[in-house]
PDB file of C-alpha atoms in Angstrom:
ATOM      1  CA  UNK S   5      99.979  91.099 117.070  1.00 53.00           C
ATOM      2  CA  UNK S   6     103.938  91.298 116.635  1.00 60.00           C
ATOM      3  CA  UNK S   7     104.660  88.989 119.970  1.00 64.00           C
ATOM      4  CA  UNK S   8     102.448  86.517 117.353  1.00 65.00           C
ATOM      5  CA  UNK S   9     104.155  86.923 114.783  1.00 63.00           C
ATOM      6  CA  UNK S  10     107.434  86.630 115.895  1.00 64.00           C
ATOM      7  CA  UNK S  11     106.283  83.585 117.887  1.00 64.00           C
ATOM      8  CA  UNK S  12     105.107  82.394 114.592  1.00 63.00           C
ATOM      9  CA  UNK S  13     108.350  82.836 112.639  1.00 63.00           C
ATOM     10  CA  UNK S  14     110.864  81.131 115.461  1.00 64.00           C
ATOM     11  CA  UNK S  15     108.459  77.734 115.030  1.00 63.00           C
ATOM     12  CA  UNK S  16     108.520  78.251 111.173  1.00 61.00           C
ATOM     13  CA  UNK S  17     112.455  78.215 111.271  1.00 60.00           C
ATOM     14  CA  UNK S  18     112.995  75.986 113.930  1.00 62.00           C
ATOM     15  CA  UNK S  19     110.371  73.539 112.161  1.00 59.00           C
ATOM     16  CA  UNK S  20     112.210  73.881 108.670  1.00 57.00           C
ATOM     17  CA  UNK S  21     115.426  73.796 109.429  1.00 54.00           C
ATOM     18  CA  UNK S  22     117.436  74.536 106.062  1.00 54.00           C
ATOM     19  CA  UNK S  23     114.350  77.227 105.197  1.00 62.00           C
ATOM     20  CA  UNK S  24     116.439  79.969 107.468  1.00 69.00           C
ATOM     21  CA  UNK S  25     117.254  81.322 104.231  1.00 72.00           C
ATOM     22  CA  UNK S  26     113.636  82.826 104.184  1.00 79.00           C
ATOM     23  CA  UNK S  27     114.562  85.665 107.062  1.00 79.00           C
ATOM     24  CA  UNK S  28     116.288  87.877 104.641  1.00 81.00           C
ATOM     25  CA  UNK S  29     113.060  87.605 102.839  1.00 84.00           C
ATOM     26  CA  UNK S  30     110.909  88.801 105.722  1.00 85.00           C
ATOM     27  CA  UNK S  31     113.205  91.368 106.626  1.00 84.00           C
ATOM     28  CA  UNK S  32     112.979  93.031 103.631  1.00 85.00           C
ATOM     29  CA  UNK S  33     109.613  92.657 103.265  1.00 87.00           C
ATOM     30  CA  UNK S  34     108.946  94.932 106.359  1.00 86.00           C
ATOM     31  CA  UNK S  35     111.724  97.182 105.414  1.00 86.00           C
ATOM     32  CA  UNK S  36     109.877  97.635 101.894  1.00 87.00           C
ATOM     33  CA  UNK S  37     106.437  98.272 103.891  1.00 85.00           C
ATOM     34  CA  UNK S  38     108.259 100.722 106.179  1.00 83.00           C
ATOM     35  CA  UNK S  39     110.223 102.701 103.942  1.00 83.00           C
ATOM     36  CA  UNK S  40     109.362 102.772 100.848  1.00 83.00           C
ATOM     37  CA  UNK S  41     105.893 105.266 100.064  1.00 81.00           C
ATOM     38  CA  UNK S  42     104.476 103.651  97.287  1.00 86.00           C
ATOM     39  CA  UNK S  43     101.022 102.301  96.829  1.00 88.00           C
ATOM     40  CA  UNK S  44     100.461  99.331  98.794  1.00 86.00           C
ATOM     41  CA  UNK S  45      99.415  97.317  95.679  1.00 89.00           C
ATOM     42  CA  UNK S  46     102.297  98.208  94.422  1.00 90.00           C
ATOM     43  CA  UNK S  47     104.321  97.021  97.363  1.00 88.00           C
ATOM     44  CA  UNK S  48     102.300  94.015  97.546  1.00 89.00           C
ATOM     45  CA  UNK S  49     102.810  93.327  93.773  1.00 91.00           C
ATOM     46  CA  UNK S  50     106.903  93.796  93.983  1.00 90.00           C
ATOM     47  CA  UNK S  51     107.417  91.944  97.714  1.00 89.00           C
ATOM     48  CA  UNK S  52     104.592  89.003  96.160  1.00 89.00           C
ATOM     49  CA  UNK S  53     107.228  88.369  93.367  1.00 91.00           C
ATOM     50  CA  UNK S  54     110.179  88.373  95.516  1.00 88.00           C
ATOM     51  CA  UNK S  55     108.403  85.357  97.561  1.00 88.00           C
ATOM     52  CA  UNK S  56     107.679  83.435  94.660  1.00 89.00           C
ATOM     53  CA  UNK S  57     111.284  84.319  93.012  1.00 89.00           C
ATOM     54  CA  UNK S  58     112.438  83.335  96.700  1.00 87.00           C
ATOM     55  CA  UNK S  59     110.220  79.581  96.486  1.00 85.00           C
ATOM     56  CA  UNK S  60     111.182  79.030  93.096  1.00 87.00           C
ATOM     57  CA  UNK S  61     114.645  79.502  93.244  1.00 85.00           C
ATOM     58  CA  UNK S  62     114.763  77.512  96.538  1.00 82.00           C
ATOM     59  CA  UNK S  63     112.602  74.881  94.716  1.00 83.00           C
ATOM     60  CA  UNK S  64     115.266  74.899  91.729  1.00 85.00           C
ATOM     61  CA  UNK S  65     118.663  75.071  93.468  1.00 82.00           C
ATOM     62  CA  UNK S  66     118.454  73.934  97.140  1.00 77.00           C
ATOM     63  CA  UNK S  67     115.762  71.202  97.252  1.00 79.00           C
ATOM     64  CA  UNK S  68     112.231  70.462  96.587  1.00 81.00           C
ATOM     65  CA  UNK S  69     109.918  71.611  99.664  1.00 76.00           C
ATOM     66  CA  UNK S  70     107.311  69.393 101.000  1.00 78.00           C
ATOM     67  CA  UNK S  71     103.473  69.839 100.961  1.00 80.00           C
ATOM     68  CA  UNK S  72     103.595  71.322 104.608  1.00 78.00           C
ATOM     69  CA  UNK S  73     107.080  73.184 104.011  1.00 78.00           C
ATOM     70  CA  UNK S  74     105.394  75.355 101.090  1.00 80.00           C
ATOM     71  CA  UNK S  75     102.184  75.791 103.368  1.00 82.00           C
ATOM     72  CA  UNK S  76     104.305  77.197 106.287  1.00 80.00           C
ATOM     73  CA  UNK S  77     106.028  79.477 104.052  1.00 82.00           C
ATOM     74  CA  UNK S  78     103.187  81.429 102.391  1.00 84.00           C
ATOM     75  CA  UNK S  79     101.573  81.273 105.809  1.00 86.00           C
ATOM     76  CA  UNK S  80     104.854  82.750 107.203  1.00 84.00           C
ATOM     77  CA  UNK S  81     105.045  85.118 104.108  1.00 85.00           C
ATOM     78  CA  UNK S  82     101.123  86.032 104.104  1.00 88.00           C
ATOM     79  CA  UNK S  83     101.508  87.219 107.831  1.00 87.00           C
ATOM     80  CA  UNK S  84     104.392  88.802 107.007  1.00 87.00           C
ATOM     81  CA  UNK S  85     102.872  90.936 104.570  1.00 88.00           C
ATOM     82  CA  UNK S  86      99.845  91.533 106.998  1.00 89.00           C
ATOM     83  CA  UNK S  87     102.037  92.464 109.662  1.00 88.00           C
ATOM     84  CA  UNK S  88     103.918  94.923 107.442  1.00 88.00           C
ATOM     85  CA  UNK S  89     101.040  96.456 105.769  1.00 89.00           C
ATOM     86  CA  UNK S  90      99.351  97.400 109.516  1.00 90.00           C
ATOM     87  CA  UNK S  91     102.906  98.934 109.930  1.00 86.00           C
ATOM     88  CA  UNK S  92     102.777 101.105 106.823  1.00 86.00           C
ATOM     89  CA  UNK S  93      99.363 102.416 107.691  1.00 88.00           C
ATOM     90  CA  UNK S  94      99.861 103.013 110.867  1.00 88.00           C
ATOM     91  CA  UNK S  95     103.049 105.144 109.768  1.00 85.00           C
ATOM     92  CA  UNK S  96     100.839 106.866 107.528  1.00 85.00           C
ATOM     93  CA  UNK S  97      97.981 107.562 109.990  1.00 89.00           C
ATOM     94  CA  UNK S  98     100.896 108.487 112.656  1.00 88.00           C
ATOM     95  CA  UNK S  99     102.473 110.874 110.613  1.00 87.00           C
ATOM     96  CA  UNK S 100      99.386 112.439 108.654  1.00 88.00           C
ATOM     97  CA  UNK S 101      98.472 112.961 112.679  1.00 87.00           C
ATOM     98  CA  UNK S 102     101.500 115.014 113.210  1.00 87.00           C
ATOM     99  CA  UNK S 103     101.393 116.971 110.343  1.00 87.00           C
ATOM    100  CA  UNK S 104      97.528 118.059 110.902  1.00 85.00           C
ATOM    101  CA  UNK S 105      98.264 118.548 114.442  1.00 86.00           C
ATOM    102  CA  UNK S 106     101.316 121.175 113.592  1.00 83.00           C
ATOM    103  CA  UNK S 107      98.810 122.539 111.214  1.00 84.00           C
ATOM    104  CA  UNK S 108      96.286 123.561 114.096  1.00 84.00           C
ATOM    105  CA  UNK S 109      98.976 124.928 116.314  1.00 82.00           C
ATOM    106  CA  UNK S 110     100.220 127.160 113.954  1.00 85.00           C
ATOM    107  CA  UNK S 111      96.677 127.917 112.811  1.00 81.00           C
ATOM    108  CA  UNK S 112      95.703 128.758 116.903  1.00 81.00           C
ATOM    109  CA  UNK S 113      99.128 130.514 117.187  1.00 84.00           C
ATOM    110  CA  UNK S 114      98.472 132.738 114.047  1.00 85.00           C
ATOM    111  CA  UNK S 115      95.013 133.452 115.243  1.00 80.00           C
ATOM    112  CA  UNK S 116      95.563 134.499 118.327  1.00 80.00           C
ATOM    113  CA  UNK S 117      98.710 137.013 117.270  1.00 85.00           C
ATOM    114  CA  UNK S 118      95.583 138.296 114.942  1.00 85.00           C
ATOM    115  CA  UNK S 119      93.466 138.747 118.164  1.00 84.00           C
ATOM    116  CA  UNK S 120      96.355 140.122 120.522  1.00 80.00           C
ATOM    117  CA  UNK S 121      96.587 142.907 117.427  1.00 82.00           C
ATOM    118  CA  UNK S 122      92.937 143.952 117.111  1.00 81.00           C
ATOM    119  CA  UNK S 123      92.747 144.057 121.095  1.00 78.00           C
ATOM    120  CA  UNK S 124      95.994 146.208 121.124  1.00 76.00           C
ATOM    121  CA  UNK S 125      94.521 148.375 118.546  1.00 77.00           C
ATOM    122  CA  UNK S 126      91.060 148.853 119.779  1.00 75.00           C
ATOM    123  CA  UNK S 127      92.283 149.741 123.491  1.00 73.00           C
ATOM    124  CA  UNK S 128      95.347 151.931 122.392  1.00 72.00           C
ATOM    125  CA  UNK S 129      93.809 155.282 122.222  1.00 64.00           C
ATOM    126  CA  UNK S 130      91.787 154.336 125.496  1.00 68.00           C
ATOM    127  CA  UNK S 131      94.909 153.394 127.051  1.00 66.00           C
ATOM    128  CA  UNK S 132      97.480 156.117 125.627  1.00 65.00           C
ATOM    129  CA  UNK S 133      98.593 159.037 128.139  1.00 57.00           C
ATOM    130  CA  UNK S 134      97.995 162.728 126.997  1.00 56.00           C
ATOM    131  CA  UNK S 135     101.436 164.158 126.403  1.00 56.00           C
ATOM    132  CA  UNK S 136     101.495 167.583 128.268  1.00 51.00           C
TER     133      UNK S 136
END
């Protein structure tokens, strides 16, 4: 999926050529979907309103984009978003993956201390020498 993506952005910035100003954009889109723990409507709603801040500003100040120059960037900003939100719950399933494995380790390792004690104290007096 990423070799796609990144194949995806390359044509959308060698396409557009004054649009380079967009990689910031993306950048900080996955670093928002990556670091940040926040609901991901809540990360769709804040990084959504940074790409439309982001078109209208570049609309405003920079130059008008063409029909196909607005397409490319939602699509661009759409996979993005796709791309970071498979990230962010696959760093959620990774780590909740971790943490429940821990948990059974320490579970086994708790349980069998438990066992080793109830062995050692149900063969110690068949196992203790008679003092003389």
């Amino acid at each position: 999926m990423e070799p796609c993506f990144l194949v995806l952005t390359i044509d959308f910035l060698l396409a557009v050529p004054t649009i380079d100003a967009v990689l910031p954009l993306i950048t900080l889109t996955l670093a928002a979907y990556a670091l940040l723990h926040y609901p991901i409507r809540l990360l769709a709603l804040i990084t959504g309103s940074m790409a439309a801040l982001f078109i209208l500003v570049y609309t405003w100040f920079v130059r008008p984009l063409l029909l196909n120059e607005l397409l490319s960037l939602v699509i661009v900003l759409v996979w993005t978003t796709l791309v970071a939100i498979y990230a962010n719950v696959s760093i959620d399933r990774l780590a909740r993956g971790a943490f429940l494995s821990a948990r059974n380790a320490i579970d086994g390792e708790t349980a069998a201390e438990e066992q080793g004690k109830r062995m050692v104290s149900s063969f110690s007096h068949y196992l203790s020498i008679p003092e003389d």
